[in-house]
Amino acid sequence: AKPKPGPKPSVLAGTMSCQDEVTGFYLAGVGRIAGFTPMLFLSTSMLRLASDAAGCEETDDDDDSCSKRIYGFYPSSLLAIITVLGGLLSAFLMPIFGAVVDYTPYRRSMSIAAMYIFVAVNAAQICISSGTWLIVALIQPIAAAMFLALLTTQLAYLPELSTDQHDLVRISGVSRAWEILSVLFVVLSTAGIGRVGFGLHPEDGHIGLARIAQTIGSITALLTLGYAWHYCLQNRPRLHQLPEGTTSITVAGFKLVVATSQRIYNEAPFLFRYLLGYSLWEAASQGLITLSIAYLVFQLDFSSSDVAMFFIISLVAAIPAALASRLAVTRFSLRASHISVLVFSIAATSIFSVIRSRNLAFLFGVFFGLSLGWLNPLQRYTFASLVPGGQEAELFGMFAFAGQIFSWAPAMLYLLFNESTNSPGLALVAPAVFFFLGLCVLFTVDFEVGQKFALSTLDKRTGPAFEKAGLAFQADPETIGMEQAMSIVPGGNFRPRDSSTSTSLELAEMG
């Protein structure tokens, strides 16, 4: 089915109409990341305000942790609580988001609704103060869920932007580059305006910096997301009919997850085990990003600008690591590559948890970036190499879901450790525990059998890039999965679903 034409231009069409969906795809990513980046400043401010509300007095002794509580918790547990709530909400909503995209023609409408909620929450957080920090913290999980909705729908458009699979890789790469630039824009403009325009010092101006960051992020998100979803990215028809006997979108989404999980477990156990391991170490990666902020603020007395600089260093270090990861898989086995990066991540996280030097912490930012930059492309490539031909899209939907299902767990373990010991450093070993559990599951994955099976099904690869251009299978690993919908057929035979339908769960870039 051909995509439905987009909405008629408004009165602003003369200056704002957009005929290029690729531009819309880029802008959707820029706005989504720009709206979430202020969390670097907001998190620091929330932690400081929670600490003040608990009655903790500043001390020059870094090892002297505040023993006072606020609402029954230590202030250093605040981000863990937010992460647990956001992770549970996102894991619950993700199958519903996917069902809306697959089973209804309202993917664009859902994106527009999610956009306004996302921007509204960010705008409301501009009001952070000593009297509102708790409300700001409680609405943050809503922003996280809307972020996921925007990501889900944005990536659904990716395989429809070109018939050339190599062009899709280019589009994906350029989009990532623009997203990195949006992070730098928000961080640097916040620091510049705060210091030059308002004379805010990072040590005592954390509230002002958070407000500036939220303002910049909200305006940038509204402009870029609004233009992308209202004028560039167009409507799409429903991709599948609801399963027979199902009338609820919510039920359909969860039924699809359960049915696909059962089929993978029975027909491709190597894939099921890899998904399980991935869900554990991906949860560790996500948890480490958030939970390390509390450690930096309370254990090392980082300011808002210090935290932002730490993550900029990590972001820069991740770039060469990602390039090295792609080269490593051509010289070493997938098992060896995974073991190396997971052992490195466990060691780095464990050492980081006992660091008491600010300078060494910044150095760890490099190792932090190397770990995540190496692991992210490796796991996407590996999963793509294990997916049977003709089943790429639906299984990449499961890949995305697996990346969220345990996202709350490391934060929960951190919360238990921190509430028992009142030591953010010791509690930071929680992500290391999940890296280790993922490593244990990894040893049960038979990569050789999985790759041989996937290679035997390459003739079943189909999709726009192959059908329209008449290409044989020569796809880049990162484009595998950007194809039409397929399904696993019970009994061990993997065969494509009707090629007239296509899926929207194209989330290979979720990691």
PDB file of N, CA, C and O in Angstrom, residues 151-181:
ATOM      1  N   LEU A 151      10.981   7.995  19.730  1.00  0.00           N
ATOM      2  CA  LEU A 151      12.019   7.158  19.127  1.00  0.00           C
ATOM      3  C   LEU A 151      11.404   6.024  18.315  1.00  0.00           C
ATOM      4  O   LEU A 151      11.819   5.737  17.187  1.00  0.00           O
ATOM      5  N   THR A 152      10.386   5.371  18.889  1.00  0.00           N
ATOM      6  CA  THR A 152       9.738   4.244  18.216  1.00  0.00           C
ATOM      7  C   THR A 152       9.156   4.661  16.876  1.00  0.00           C
ATOM      8  O   THR A 152       9.362   4.007  15.848  1.00  0.00           O
ATOM      9  N   THR A 153       8.428   5.760  16.864  1.00  0.00           N
ATOM     10  CA  THR A 153       7.781   6.197  15.624  1.00  0.00           C
ATOM     11  C   THR A 153       8.788   6.768  14.639  1.00  0.00           C
ATOM     12  O   THR A 153       8.648   6.578  13.422  1.00  0.00           O
ATOM     13  N   GLN A 154       9.801   7.462  15.118  1.00  0.00           N
ATOM     14  CA  GLN A 154      10.807   7.997  14.201  1.00  0.00           C
ATOM     15  C   GLN A 154      11.503   6.882  13.440  1.00  0.00           C
ATOM     16  O   GLN A 154      11.637   6.935  12.208  1.00  0.00           O
ATOM     17  N   LEU A 155      11.952   5.854  14.158  1.00  0.00           N
ATOM     18  CA  LEU A 155      12.670   4.763  13.502  1.00  0.00           C
ATOM     19  C   LEU A 155      11.781   3.931  12.596  1.00  0.00           C
ATOM     20  O   LEU A 155      12.263   3.222  11.719  1.00  0.00           O
ATOM     21  N   ALA A 156      10.460   4.015  12.796  1.00  0.00           N
ATOM     22  CA  ALA A 156       9.547   3.293  11.916  1.00  0.00           C
ATOM     23  C   ALA A 156       9.602   3.832  10.494  1.00  0.00           C
ATOM     24  O   ALA A 156       9.293   3.125   9.536  1.00  0.00           O
ATOM     25  N   TYR A 157      10.000   5.091  10.347  1.00  0.00           N
ATOM     26  CA  TYR A 157      10.093   5.697   9.016  1.00  0.00           C
ATOM     27  C   TYR A 157      11.390   5.354   8.302  1.00  0.00           C
ATOM     28  O   TYR A 157      11.495   5.498   7.091  1.00  0.00           O
ATOM     29  N   LEU A 158      12.405   4.926   9.041  1.00  0.00           N
ATOM     30  CA  LEU A 158      13.734   4.762   8.467  1.00  0.00           C
ATOM     31  C   LEU A 158      13.776   3.861   7.232  1.00  0.00           C
ATOM     32  O   LEU A 158      14.338   4.255   6.204  1.00  0.00           O
ATOM     33  N   PRO A 159      13.192   2.648   7.268  1.00  0.00           N
ATOM     34  CA  PRO A 159      13.317   1.784   6.086  1.00  0.00           C
ATOM     35  C   PRO A 159      12.534   2.284   4.885  1.00  0.00           C
ATOM     36  O   PRO A 159      12.687   1.762   3.781  1.00  0.00           O
ATOM     37  N   GLU A 160      11.678   3.290   5.083  1.00  0.00           N
ATOM     38  CA  GLU A 160      10.855   3.804   3.990  1.00  0.00           C
ATOM     39  C   GLU A 160      11.461   5.041   3.345  1.00  0.00           C
ATOM     40  O   GLU A 160      10.873   5.618   2.431  1.00  0.00           O
ATOM     41  N   LEU A 161      12.624   5.460   3.794  1.00  0.00           N
ATOM     42  CA  LEU A 161      13.229   6.688   3.290  1.00  0.00           C
ATOM     43  C   LEU A 161      14.055   6.478   2.035  1.00  0.00           C
ATOM     44  O   LEU A 161      14.384   7.440   1.347  1.00  0.00           O
ATOM     45  N   SER A 162      14.418   5.234   1.731  1.00  0.00           N
ATOM     46  CA  SER A 162      15.227   4.966   0.547  1.00  0.00           C
ATOM     47  C   SER A 162      15.083   3.513   0.137  1.00  0.00           C
ATOM     48  O   SER A 162      14.806   2.644   0.967  1.00  0.00           O
ATOM     49  N   THR A 163      15.275   3.254  -1.160  1.00  0.00           N
ATOM     50  CA  THR A 163      15.283   1.873  -1.649  1.00  0.00           C
ATOM     51  C   THR A 163      16.699   1.303  -1.675  1.00  0.00           C
ATOM     52  O   THR A 163      16.895   0.144  -2.020  1.00  0.00           O
ATOM     53  N   ASP A 164      17.672   2.106  -1.314  1.00  0.00           N
ATOM     54  CA  ASP A 164      19.071   1.685  -1.310  1.00  0.00           C
ATOM     55  C   ASP A 164      19.492   1.415   0.128  1.00  0.00           C
ATOM     56  O   ASP A 164      19.517   2.319   0.963  1.00  0.00           O
ATOM     57  N   GLN A 165      19.852   0.154   0.430  1.00  0.00           N
ATOM     58  CA  GLN A 165      20.188  -0.184   1.800  1.00  0.00           C
ATOM     59  C   GLN A 165      21.420   0.561   2.292  1.00  0.00           C
ATOM     60  O   GLN A 165      21.548   0.890   3.476  1.00  0.00           O
ATOM     61  N   HIS A 166      22.365   0.862   1.419  1.00  0.00           N
ATOM     62  CA  HIS A 166      23.544   1.610   1.826  1.00  0.00           C
ATOM     63  C   HIS A 166      23.186   3.064   2.121  1.00  0.00           C
ATOM     64  O   HIS A 166      23.792   3.697   2.981  1.00  0.00           O
ATOM     65  N   ASP A 167      22.197   3.576   1.412  1.00  0.00           N
ATOM     66  CA  ASP A 167      21.721   4.931   1.682  1.00  0.00           C
ATOM     67  C   ASP A 167      21.062   4.995   3.057  1.00  0.00           C
ATOM     68  O   ASP A 167      21.152   6.011   3.759  1.00  0.00           O
ATOM     69  N   LEU A 168      20.417   3.913   3.458  1.00  0.00           N
ATOM     70  CA  LEU A 168      19.811   3.876   4.789  1.00  0.00           C
ATOM     71  C   LEU A 168      20.871   3.943   5.877  1.00  0.00           C
ATOM     72  O   LEU A 168      20.674   4.566   6.917  1.00  0.00           O
ATOM     73  N   VAL A 169      22.001   3.290   5.636  1.00  0.00           N
ATOM     74  CA  VAL A 169      23.106   3.374   6.592  1.00  0.00           C
ATOM     75  C   VAL A 169      23.611   4.810   6.678  1.00  0.00           C
ATOM     76  O   VAL A 169      23.868   5.335   7.763  1.00  0.00           O
ATOM     77  N   ARG A 170      23.724   5.456   5.514  1.00  0.00           N
ATOM     78  CA  ARG A 170      24.181   6.849   5.507  1.00  0.00           C
ATOM     79  C   ARG A 170      23.211   7.744   6.262  1.00  0.00           C
ATOM     80  O   ARG A 170      23.625   8.592   7.071  1.00  0.00           O
ATOM     81  N   ILE A 171      21.910   7.570   6.017  1.00  0.00           N
ATOM     82  CA  ILE A 171      20.896   8.379   6.698  1.00  0.00           C
ATOM     83  C   ILE A 171      20.976   8.172   8.202  1.00  0.00           C
ATOM     84  O   ILE A 171      20.921   9.126   8.991  1.00  0.00           O
ATOM     85  N   SER A 172      21.121   6.915   8.617  1.00  0.00           N
ATOM     86  CA  SER A 172      21.216   6.615  10.034  1.00  0.00           C
ATOM     87  C   SER A 172      22.452   7.268  10.651  1.00  0.00           C
ATOM     88  O   SER A 172      22.406   7.845  11.745  1.00  0.00           O
ATOM     89  N   GLY A 173      23.578   7.199   9.946  1.00  0.00           N
ATOM     90  CA  GLY A 173      24.806   7.791  10.450  1.00  0.00           C
ATOM     91  C   GLY A 173      24.730   9.305  10.533  1.00  0.00           C
ATOM     92  O   GLY A 173      25.169   9.914  11.523  1.00  0.00           O
ATOM     93  N   VAL A 174      24.183   9.939   9.503  1.00  0.00           N
ATOM     94  CA  VAL A 174      24.046  11.398   9.514  1.00  0.00           C
ATOM     95  C   VAL A 174      23.114  11.830  10.641  1.00  0.00           C
ATOM     96  O   VAL A 174      23.353  12.833  11.321  1.00  0.00           O
ATOM     97  N   SER A 175      22.046  11.052  10.859  1.00  0.00           N
ATOM     98  CA  SER A 175      21.115  11.364  11.936  1.00  0.00           C
ATOM     99  C   SER A 175      21.820  11.321  13.289  1.00  0.00           C
ATOM    100  O   SER A 175      21.631  12.206  14.143  1.00  0.00           O
ATOM    101  N   ARG A 176      22.674  10.306  13.490  1.00  0.00           N
ATOM    102  CA  ARG A 176      23.426  10.206  14.740  1.00  0.00           C
ATOM    103  C   ARG A 176      24.346  11.416  14.914  1.00  0.00           C
ATOM    104  O   ARG A 176      24.501  11.958  16.015  1.00  0.00           O
ATOM    105  N   ALA A 177      24.961  11.856  13.820  1.00  0.00           N
ATOM    106  CA  ALA A 177      25.859  13.010  13.887  1.00  0.00           C
ATOM    107  C   ALA A 177      25.100  14.268  14.302  1.00  0.00           C
ATOM    108  O   ALA A 177      25.568  15.048  15.136  1.00  0.00           O
ATOM    109  N   TRP A 178      23.925  14.479  13.733  1.00  0.00           N
ATOM    110  CA  TRP A 178      23.115  15.640  14.096  1.00  0.00           C
ATOM    111  C   TRP A 178      22.664  15.558  15.548  1.00  0.00           C
ATOM    112  O   TRP A 178      22.575  16.584  16.245  1.00  0.00           O
ATOM    113  N   GLU A 179      22.391  14.357  16.022  1.00  0.00           N
ATOM    114  CA  GLU A 179      21.983  14.194  17.421  1.00  0.00           C
ATOM    115  C   GLU A 179      23.135  14.552  18.371  1.00  0.00           C
ATOM    116  O   GLU A 179      22.922  15.185  19.419  1.00  0.00           O
ATOM    117  N   ILE A 180      24.348  14.153  18.005  1.00  0.00           N
ATOM    118  CA  ILE A 180      25.508  14.518  18.821  1.00  0.00           C
ATOM    119  C   ILE A 180      25.686  16.031  18.845  1.00  0.00           C
ATOM    120  O   ILE A 180      25.957  16.633  19.891  1.00  0.00           O
ATOM    121  N   LEU A 181      25.503  16.663  17.694  1.00  0.00           N
ATOM    122  CA  LEU A 181      25.617  18.113  17.632  1.00  0.00           C
ATOM    123  C   LEU A 181      24.551  18.792  18.483  1.00  0.00           C
ATOM    124  O   LEU A 181      24.807  19.847  19.080  1.00  0.00           O
TER     125      LEU A 181
END
